Short mmCIF file of N, CA and C in Angstrom, two decimals:
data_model
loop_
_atom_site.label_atom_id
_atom_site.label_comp_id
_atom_site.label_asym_id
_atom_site.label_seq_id
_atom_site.Cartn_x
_atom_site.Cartn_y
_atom_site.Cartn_z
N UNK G 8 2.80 -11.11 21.38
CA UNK G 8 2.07 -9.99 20.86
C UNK G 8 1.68 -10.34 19.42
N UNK G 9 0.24 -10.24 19.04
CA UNK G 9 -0.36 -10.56 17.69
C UNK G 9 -0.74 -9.16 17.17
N UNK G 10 -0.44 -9.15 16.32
CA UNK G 10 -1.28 -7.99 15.04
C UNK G 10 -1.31 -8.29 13.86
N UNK G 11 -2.49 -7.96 13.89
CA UNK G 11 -3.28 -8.29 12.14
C UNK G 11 -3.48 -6.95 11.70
N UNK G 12 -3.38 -7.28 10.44
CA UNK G 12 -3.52 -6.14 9.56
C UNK G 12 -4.61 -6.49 8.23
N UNK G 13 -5.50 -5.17 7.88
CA UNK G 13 -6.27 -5.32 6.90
C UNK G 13 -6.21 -4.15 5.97
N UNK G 14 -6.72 -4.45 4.46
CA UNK G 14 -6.13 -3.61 3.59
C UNK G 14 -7.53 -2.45 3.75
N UNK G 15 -7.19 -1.52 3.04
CA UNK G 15 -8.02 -0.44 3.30
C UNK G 15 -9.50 -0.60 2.26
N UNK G 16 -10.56 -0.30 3.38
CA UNK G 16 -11.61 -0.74 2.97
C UNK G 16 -12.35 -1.35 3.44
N UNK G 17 -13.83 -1.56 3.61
CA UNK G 17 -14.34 -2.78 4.91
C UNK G 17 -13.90 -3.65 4.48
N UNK G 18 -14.09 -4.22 5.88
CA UNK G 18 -13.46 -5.32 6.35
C UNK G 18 -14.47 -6.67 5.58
N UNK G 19 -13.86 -7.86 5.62
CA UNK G 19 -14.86 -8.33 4.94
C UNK G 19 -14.61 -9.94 5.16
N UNK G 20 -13.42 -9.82 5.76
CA UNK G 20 -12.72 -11.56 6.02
C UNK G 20 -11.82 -10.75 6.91
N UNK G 21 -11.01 -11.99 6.76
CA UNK G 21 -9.52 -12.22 7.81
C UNK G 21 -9.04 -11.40 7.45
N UNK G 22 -7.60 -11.04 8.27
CA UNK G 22 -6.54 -10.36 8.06
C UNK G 22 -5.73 -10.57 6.97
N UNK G 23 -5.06 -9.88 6.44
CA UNK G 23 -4.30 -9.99 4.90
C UNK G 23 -2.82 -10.37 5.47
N UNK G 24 -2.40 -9.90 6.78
CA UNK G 24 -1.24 -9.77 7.39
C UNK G 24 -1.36 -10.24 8.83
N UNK G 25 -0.24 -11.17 9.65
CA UNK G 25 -0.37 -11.06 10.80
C UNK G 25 1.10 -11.10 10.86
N UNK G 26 1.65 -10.41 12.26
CA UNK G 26 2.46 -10.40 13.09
C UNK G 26 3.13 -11.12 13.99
N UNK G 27 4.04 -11.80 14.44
CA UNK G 27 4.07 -12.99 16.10
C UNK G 27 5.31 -12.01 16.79
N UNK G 28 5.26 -11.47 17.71
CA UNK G 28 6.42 -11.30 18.17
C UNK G 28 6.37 -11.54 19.51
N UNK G 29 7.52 -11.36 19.92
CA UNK G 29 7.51 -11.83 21.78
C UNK G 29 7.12 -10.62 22.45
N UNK G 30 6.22 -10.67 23.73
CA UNK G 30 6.06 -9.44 24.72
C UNK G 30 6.70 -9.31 25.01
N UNK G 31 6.94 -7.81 25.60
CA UNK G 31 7.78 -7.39 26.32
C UNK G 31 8.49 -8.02 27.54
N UNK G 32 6.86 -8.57 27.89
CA UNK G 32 7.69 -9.71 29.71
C UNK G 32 7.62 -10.82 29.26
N UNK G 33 7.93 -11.61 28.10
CA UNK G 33 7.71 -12.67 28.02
C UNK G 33 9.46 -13.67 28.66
N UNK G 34 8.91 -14.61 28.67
CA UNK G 34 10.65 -15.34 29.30
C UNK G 34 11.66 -15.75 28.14
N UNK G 35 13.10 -15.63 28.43
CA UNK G 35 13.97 -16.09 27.24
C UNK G 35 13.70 -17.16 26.96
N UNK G 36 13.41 -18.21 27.56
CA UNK G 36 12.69 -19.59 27.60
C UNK G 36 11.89 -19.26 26.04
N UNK G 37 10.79 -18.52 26.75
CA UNK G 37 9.42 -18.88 26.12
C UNK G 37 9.74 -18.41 24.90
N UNK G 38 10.97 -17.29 24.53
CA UNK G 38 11.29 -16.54 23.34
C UNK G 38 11.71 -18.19 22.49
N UNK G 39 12.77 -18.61 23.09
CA UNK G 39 13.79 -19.24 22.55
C UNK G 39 12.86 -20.87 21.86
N UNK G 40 11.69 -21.17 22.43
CA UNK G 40 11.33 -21.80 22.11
C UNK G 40 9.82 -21.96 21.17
N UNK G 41 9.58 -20.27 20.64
CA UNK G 41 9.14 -20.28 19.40
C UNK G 41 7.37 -20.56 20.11
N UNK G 42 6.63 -20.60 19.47
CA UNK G 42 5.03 -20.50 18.92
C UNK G 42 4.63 -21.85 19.48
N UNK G 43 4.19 -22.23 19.75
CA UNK G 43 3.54 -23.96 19.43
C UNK G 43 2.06 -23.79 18.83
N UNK G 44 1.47 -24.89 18.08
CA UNK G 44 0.29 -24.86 17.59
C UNK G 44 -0.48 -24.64 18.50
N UNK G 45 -0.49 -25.15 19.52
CA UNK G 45 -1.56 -24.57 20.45
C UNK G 45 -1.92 -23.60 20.69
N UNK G 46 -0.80 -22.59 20.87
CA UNK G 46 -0.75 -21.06 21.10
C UNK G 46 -1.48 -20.31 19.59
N UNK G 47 -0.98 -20.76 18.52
CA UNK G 47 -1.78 -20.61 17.29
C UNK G 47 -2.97 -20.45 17.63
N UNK G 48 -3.82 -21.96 17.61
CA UNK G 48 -5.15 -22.14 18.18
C UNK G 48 -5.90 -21.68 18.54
N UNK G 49 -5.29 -20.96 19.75
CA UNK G 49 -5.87 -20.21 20.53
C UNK G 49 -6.44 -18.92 20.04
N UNK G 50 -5.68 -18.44 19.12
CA UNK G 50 -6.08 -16.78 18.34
C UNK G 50 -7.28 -16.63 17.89
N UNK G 51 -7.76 -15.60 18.63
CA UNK G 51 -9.37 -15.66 17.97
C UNK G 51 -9.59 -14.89 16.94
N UNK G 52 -9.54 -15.14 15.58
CA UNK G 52 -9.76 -14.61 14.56
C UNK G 52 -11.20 -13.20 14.43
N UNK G 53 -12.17 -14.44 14.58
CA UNK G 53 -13.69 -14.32 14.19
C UNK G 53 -13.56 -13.12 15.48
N UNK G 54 -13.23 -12.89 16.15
CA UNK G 54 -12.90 -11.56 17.29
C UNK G 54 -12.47 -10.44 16.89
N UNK G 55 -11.33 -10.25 16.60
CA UNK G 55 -10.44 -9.33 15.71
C UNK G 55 -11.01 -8.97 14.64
N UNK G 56 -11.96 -9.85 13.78
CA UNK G 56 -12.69 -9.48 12.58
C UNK G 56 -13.94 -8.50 13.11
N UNK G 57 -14.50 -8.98 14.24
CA UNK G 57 -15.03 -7.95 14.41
C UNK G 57 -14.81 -6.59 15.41
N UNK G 58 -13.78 -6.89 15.64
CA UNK G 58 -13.45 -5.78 16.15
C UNK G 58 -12.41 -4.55 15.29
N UNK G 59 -12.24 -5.14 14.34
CA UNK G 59 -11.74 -4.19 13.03
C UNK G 59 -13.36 -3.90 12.32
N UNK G 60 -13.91 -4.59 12.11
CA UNK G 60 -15.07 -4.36 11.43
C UNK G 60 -16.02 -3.04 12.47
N UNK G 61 -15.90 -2.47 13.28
CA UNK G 61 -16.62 -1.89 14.51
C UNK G 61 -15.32 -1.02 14.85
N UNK G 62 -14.30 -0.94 14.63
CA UNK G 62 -12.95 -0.11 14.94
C UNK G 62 -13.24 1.44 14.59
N UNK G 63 -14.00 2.35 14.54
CA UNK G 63 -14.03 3.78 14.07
C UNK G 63 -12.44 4.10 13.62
N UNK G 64 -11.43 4.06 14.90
CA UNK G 64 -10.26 4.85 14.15
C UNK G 64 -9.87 3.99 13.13
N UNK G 65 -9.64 2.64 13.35
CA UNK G 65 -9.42 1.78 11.86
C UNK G 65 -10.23 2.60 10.84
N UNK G 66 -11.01 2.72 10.63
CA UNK G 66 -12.08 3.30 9.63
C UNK G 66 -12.05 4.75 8.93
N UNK G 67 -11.40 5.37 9.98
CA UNK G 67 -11.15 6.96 9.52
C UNK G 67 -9.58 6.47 9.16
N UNK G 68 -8.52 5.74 9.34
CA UNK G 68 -7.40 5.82 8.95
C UNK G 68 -7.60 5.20 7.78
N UNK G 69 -8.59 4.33 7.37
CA UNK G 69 -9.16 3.59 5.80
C UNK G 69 -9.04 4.40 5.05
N UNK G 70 -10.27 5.34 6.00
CA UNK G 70 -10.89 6.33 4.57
C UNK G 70 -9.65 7.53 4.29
N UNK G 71 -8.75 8.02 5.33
CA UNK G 71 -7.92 9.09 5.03
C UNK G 71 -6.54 8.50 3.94
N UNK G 72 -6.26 7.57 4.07
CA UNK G 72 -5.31 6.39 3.10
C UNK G 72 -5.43 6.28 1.63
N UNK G 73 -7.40 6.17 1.93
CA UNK G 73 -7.70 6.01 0.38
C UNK G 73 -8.04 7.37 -0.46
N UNK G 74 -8.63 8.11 0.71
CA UNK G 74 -8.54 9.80 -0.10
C UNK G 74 -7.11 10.44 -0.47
N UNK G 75 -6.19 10.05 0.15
CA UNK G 75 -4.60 11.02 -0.34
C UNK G 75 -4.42 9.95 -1.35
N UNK G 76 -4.70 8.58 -1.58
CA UNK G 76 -4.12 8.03 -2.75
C UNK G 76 -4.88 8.65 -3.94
N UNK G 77 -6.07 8.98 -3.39
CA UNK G 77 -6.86 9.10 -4.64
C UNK G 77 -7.13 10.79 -5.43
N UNK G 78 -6.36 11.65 -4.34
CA UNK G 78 -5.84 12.75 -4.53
C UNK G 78 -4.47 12.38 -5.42
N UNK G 79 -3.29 12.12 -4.99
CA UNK G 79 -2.32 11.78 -5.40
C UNK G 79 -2.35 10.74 -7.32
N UNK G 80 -3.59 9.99 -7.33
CA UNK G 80 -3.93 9.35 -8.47
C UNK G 80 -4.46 10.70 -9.49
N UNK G 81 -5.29 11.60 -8.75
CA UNK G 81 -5.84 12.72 -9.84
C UNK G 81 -4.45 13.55 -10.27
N UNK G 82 -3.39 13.87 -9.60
CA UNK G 82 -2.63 14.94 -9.71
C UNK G 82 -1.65 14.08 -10.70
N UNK G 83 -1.62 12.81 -10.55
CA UNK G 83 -0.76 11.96 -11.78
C UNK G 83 -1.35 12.29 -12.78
N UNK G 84 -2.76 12.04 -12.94
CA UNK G 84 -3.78 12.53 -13.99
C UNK G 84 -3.46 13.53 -14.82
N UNK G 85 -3.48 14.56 -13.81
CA UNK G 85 -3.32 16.04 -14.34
C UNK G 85 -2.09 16.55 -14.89
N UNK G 86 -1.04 15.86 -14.41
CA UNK G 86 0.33 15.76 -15.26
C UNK G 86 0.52 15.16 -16.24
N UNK G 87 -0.52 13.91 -16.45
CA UNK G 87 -0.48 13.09 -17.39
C UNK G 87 -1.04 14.00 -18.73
N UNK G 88 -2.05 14.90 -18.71
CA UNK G 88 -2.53 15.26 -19.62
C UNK G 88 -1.43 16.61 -19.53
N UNK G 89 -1.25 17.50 -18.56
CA UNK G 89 -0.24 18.42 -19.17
C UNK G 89 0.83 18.43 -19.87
N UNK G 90 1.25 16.97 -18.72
CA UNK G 90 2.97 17.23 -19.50
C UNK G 90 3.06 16.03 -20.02
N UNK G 91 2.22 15.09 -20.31
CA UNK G 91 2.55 14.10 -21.05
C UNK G 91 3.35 12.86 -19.88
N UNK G 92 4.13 12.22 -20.55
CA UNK G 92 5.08 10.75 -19.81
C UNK G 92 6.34 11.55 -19.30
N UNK G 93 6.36 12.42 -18.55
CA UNK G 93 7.19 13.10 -18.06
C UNK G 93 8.12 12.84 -16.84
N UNK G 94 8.70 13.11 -16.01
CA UNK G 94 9.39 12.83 -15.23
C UNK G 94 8.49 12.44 -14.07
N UNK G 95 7.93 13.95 -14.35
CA UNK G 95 7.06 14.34 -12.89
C UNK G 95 6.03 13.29 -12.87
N UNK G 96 5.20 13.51 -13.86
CA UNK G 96 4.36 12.45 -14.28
C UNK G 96 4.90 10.88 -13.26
N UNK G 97 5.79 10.50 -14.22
CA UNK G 97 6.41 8.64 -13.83
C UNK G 97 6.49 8.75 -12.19
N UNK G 98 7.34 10.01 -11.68
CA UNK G 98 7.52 9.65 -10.06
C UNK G 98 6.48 9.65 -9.05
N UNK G 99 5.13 10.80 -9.61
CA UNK G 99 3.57 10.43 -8.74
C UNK G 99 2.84 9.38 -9.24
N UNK G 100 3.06 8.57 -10.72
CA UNK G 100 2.36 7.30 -10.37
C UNK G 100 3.09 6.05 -9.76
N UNK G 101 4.36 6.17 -9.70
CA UNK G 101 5.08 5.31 -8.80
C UNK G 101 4.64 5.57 -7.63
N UNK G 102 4.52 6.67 -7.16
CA UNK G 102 4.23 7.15 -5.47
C UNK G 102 3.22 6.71 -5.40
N UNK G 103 2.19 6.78 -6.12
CA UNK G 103 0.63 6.43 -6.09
C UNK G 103 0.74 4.94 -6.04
N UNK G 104 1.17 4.49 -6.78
CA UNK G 104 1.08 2.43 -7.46
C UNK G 104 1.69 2.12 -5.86
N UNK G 105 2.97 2.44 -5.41
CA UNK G 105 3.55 2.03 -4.55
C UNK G 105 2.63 1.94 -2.79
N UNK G 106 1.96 2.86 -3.01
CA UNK G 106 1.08 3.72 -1.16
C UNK G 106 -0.50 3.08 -1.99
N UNK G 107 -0.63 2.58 -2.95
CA UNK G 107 -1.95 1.98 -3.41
C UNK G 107 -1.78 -0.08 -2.73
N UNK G 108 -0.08 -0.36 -3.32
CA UNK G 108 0.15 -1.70 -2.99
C UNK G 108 0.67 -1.72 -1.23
N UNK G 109 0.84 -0.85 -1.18
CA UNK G 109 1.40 -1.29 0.64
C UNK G 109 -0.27 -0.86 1.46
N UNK G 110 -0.91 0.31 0.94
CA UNK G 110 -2.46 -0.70 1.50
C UNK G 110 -2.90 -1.57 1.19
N UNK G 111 -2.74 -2.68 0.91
CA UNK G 111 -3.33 -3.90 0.23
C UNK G 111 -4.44 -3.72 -0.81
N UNK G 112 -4.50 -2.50 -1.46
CA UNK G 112 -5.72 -2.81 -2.79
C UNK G 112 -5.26 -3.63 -3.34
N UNK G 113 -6.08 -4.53 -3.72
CA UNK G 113 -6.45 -5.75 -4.22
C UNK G 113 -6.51 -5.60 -5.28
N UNK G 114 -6.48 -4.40 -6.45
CA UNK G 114 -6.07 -4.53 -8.05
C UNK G 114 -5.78 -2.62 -7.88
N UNK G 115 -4.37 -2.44 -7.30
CA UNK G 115 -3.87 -1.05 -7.70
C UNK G 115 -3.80 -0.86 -9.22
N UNK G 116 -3.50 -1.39 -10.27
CA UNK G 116 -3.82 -1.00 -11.42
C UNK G 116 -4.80 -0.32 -12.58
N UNK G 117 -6.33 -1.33 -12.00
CA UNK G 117 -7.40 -0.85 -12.13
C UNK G 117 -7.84 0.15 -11.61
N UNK G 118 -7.32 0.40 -10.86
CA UNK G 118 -7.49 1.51 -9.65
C UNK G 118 -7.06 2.76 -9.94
N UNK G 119 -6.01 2.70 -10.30
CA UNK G 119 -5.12 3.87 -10.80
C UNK G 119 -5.63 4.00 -12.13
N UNK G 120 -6.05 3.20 -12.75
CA UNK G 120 -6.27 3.26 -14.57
C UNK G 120 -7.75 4.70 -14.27
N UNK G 121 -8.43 4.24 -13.67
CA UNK G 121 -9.82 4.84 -13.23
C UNK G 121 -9.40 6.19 -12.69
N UNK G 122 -8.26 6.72 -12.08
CA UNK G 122 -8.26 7.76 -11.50
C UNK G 122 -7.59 8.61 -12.51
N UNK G 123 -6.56 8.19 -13.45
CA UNK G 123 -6.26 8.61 -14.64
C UNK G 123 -6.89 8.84 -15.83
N UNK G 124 -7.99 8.33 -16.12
CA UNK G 124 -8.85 8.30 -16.97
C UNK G 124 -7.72 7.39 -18.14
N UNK G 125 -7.32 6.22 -18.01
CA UNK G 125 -6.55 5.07 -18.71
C UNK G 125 -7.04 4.12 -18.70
N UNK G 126 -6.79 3.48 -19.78
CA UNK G 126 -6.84 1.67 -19.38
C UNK G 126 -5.61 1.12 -18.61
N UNK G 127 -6.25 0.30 -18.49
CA UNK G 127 -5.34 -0.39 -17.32
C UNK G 127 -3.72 -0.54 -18.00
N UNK G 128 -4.16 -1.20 -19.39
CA UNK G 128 -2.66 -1.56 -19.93
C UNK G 128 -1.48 -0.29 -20.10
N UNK G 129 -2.18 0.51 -20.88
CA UNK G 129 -1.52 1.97 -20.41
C UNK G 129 -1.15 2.10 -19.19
N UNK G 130 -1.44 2.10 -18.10
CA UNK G 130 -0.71 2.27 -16.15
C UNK G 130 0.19 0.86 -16.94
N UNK G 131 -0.22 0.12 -16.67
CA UNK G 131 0.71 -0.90 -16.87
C UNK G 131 2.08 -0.35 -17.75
N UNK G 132 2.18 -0.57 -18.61
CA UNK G 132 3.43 0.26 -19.97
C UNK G 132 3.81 1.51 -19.23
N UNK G 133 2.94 2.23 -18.45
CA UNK G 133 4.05 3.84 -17.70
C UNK G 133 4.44 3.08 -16.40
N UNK G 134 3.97 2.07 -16.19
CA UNK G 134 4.90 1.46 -14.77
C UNK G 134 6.04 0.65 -15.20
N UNK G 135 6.18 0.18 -16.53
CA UNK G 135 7.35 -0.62 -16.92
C UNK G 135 7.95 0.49 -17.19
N UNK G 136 7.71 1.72 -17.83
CA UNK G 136 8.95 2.68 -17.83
C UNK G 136 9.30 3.64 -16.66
N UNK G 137 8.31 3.75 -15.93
CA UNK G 137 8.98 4.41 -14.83
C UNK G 137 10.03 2.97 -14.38
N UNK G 138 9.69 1.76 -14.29
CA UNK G 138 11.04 0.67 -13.94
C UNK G 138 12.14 0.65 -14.62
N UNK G 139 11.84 0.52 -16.03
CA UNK G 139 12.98 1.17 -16.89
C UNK G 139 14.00 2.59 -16.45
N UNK G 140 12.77 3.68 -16.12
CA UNK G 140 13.72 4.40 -16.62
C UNK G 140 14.40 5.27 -15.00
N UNK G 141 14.15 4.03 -13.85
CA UNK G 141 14.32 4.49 -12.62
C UNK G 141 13.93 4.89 -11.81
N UNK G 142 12.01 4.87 -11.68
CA UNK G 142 11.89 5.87 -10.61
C UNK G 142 11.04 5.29 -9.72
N UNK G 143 10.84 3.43 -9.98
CA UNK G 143 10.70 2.47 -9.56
C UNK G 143 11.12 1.13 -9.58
N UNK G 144 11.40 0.46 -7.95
CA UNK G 144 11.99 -0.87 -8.34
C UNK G 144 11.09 -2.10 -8.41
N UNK G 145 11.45 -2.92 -8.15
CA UNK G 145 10.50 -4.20 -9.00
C UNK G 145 10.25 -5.13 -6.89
N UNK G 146 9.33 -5.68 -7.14
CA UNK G 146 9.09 -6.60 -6.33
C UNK G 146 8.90 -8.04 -6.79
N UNK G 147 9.68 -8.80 -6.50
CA UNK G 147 9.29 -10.25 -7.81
C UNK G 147 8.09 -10.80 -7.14
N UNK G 148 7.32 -11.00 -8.20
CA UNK G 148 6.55 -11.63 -7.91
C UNK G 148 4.87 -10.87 -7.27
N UNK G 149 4.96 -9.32 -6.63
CA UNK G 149 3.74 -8.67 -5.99
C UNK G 149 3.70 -7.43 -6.84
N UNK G 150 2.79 -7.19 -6.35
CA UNK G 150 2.35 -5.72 -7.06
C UNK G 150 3.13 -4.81 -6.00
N UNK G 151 3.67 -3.45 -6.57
CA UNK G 151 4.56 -2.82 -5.94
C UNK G 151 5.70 -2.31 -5.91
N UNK G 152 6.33 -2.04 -5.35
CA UNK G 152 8.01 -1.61 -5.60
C UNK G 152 8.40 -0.68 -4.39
N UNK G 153 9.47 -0.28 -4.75
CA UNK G 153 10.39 0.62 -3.83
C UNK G 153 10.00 2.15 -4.56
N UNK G 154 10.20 3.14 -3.95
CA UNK G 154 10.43 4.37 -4.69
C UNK G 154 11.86 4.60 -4.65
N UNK G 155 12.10 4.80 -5.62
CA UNK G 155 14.26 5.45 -5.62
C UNK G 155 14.41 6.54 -5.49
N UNK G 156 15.83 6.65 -5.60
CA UNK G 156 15.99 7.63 -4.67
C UNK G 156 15.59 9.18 -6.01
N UNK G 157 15.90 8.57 -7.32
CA UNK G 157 15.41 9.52 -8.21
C UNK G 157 13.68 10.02 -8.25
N UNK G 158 13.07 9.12 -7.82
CA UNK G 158 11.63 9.46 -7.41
C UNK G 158 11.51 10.40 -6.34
N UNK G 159 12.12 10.07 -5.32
CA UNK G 159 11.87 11.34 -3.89
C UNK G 159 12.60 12.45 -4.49
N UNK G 160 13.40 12.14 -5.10
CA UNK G 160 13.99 13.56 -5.58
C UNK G 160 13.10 14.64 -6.23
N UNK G 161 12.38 13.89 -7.35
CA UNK G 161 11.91 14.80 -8.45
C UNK G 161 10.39 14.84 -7.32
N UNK G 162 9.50 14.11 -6.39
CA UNK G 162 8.62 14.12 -5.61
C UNK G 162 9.31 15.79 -4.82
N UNK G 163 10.46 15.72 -4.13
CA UNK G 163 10.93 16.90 -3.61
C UNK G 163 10.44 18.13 -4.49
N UNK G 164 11.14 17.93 -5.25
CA UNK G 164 11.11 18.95 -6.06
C UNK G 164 9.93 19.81 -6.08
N UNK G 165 8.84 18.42 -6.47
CA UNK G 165 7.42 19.24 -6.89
C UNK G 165 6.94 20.01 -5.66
N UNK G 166 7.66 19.01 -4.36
CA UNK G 166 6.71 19.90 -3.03
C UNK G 166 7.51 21.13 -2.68
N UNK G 167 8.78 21.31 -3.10
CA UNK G 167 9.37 22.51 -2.68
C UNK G 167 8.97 23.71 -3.60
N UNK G 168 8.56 23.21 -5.41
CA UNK G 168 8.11 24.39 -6.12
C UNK G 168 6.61 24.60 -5.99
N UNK G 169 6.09 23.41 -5.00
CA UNK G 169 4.33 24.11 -4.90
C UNK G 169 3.74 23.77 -5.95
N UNK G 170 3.84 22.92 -7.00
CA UNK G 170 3.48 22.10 -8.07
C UNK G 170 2.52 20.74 -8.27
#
């Protein structure tokens, strides 16, 4: 079983992500003895490209991905100017940076800087202190992180006071 994955947005090349796992009926044999290049080979890329490229529900799950991030980027916004570098503030641009890097945007920073009305380096400096100060963890090396558990908390919060 193959699956590819592409980041949100047309399509425009290959997959960013692929998958290998064994079918369901496949033999312990065939498990135990792994991929061969041939089987590689065989994957038709230039297929899958267009059949993500021509996918409608791929396309509405694009566009619904990139509208709640980009909802979620304004409401950081809007905390940003109310309440300043606040709690609330740090845990929706973690939520945002984090659901911006697991769709594969290709520069969540810039991205987020634009929906905040920031420069980039600014997102940058409130993402080292939301890491600092807990309400995101680090990924070495990618854009991204974990949300902690102090982030879902104060995220709770806001959805239980309707905020």
């Amino acid at each position: 079983m193959v699956r590819m994955w592409w980041p949100t947005g047309p399509v425009t090349g290959g997959p960013q992500r692929m998958t290998v796992e064994p079918a369901e009926d496949a033999t312990p044999r065939d498990v135990v003895r792994g991929i061969s290049t041939t089987v590689l080979r065989r994957l038709d890329i230039a297929a899958a490209v267009n059949v993500a490229k021509v996918a409608p529900e791929a396309q509405r799950t694009l566009e619904d991905v990139a509208r709640k991030l980009n909802q979620s980027g304004e409401a950081a916004g809007l905390l940003l100017t109310n309440e300043g570098v606040s709690e609330r503030y740090l845990a929706m641009l973690a939520a945002t940076y984090t659901g911006m890097a697991d769709s594969g945007a290709p520069a969540p920073v810039p991205w987020l800087a634009r929906l905040i009305d920031r420069r980039p380096e600014t997102v940058k400096d409130h993402l080292k202190k939301a890491r600092r100060d807990g309400f995101l963890s680090t990924l070495a090396g990618k854009a991204g992180g974990e949300l902690t558990d102090k982030s879902k908390a104060v995220l709770e919060a806001m959805t239980s006071a309707g905020s």
